[in-house]
């Protein structure tokens, strides 16, 4: 999960997807990063921590780090939370950039619309709640897709076992 600062949007995305994956029994390791290093080592923004906590998710132990090209080696899937973030990922990754691994997060919910998760950094608390809801809906969809795939794979295995 990648945004610009790794203190507002992507820490929420990390916390939400990790929690939903855990609850669905998926053994996923979800992490986040930012394309700039202004906040490296910082905890998530206090309003991101607050909205997460209000929704039962604790993100306070996360620390910001900068996205690096090697993330394309270390992760199966990379989500950019906005188009400007995607541009920066491309710039940082250079020849490691792998279009098959990276997508805009909101395209999982609205394929092809290339929607951004808006940056709440310059705004007030309601913006953080709006961002939480957007990210939560798309993470729900990611888990739905993953568990549907698991169910259909399970059916194939079950069918094979019957033969
Ligand atoms: P984020 O928000 O990308 O959602 O973490 C931002 C936080 C800080 C800055 C930009 C965006 N900044 O320029 O410091």
PDB file of N, CA and C in Angstrom, residues 8 13 86 106 141:
ATOM      1  N   UNK A   8      -0.762   9.138   6.343  1.00  0.00           N
ATOM      2  CA  UNK A   8      -2.230   9.324   6.387  1.00  0.00           C
ATOM      3  C   UNK A   8      -2.975   8.151   5.756  1.00  0.00           C
ATOM      4  N   UNK A  13      -4.639   1.855   4.978  1.00  0.00           N
ATOM      5  CA  UNK A  13      -4.809   0.748   4.028  1.00  0.00           C
ATOM      6  C   UNK A  13      -4.092  -0.506   4.528  1.00  0.00           C
ATOM      7  N   UNK A  86       1.434   6.719  -8.281  1.00  0.00           N
ATOM      8  CA  UNK A  86       1.841   5.771  -9.332  1.00  0.00           C
ATOM      9  C   UNK A  86       3.004   6.342 -10.153  1.00  0.00           C
ATOM     10  N   UNK A 106      -8.105   1.835  -5.972  1.00  0.00           N
ATOM     11  CA  UNK A 106      -9.544   1.926  -6.199  1.00  0.00           C
ATOM     12  C   UNK A 106      -9.999   1.182  -7.446  1.00  0.00           C
ATOM     13  N   UNK A 141     -13.633  -5.691  -0.921  1.00  0.00           N
ATOM     14  CA  UNK A 141     -13.726  -6.280  -2.260  1.00  0.00           C
ATOM     15  C   UNK A 141     -12.501  -7.154  -2.567  1.00  0.00           C
TER      16      UNK A 141
END
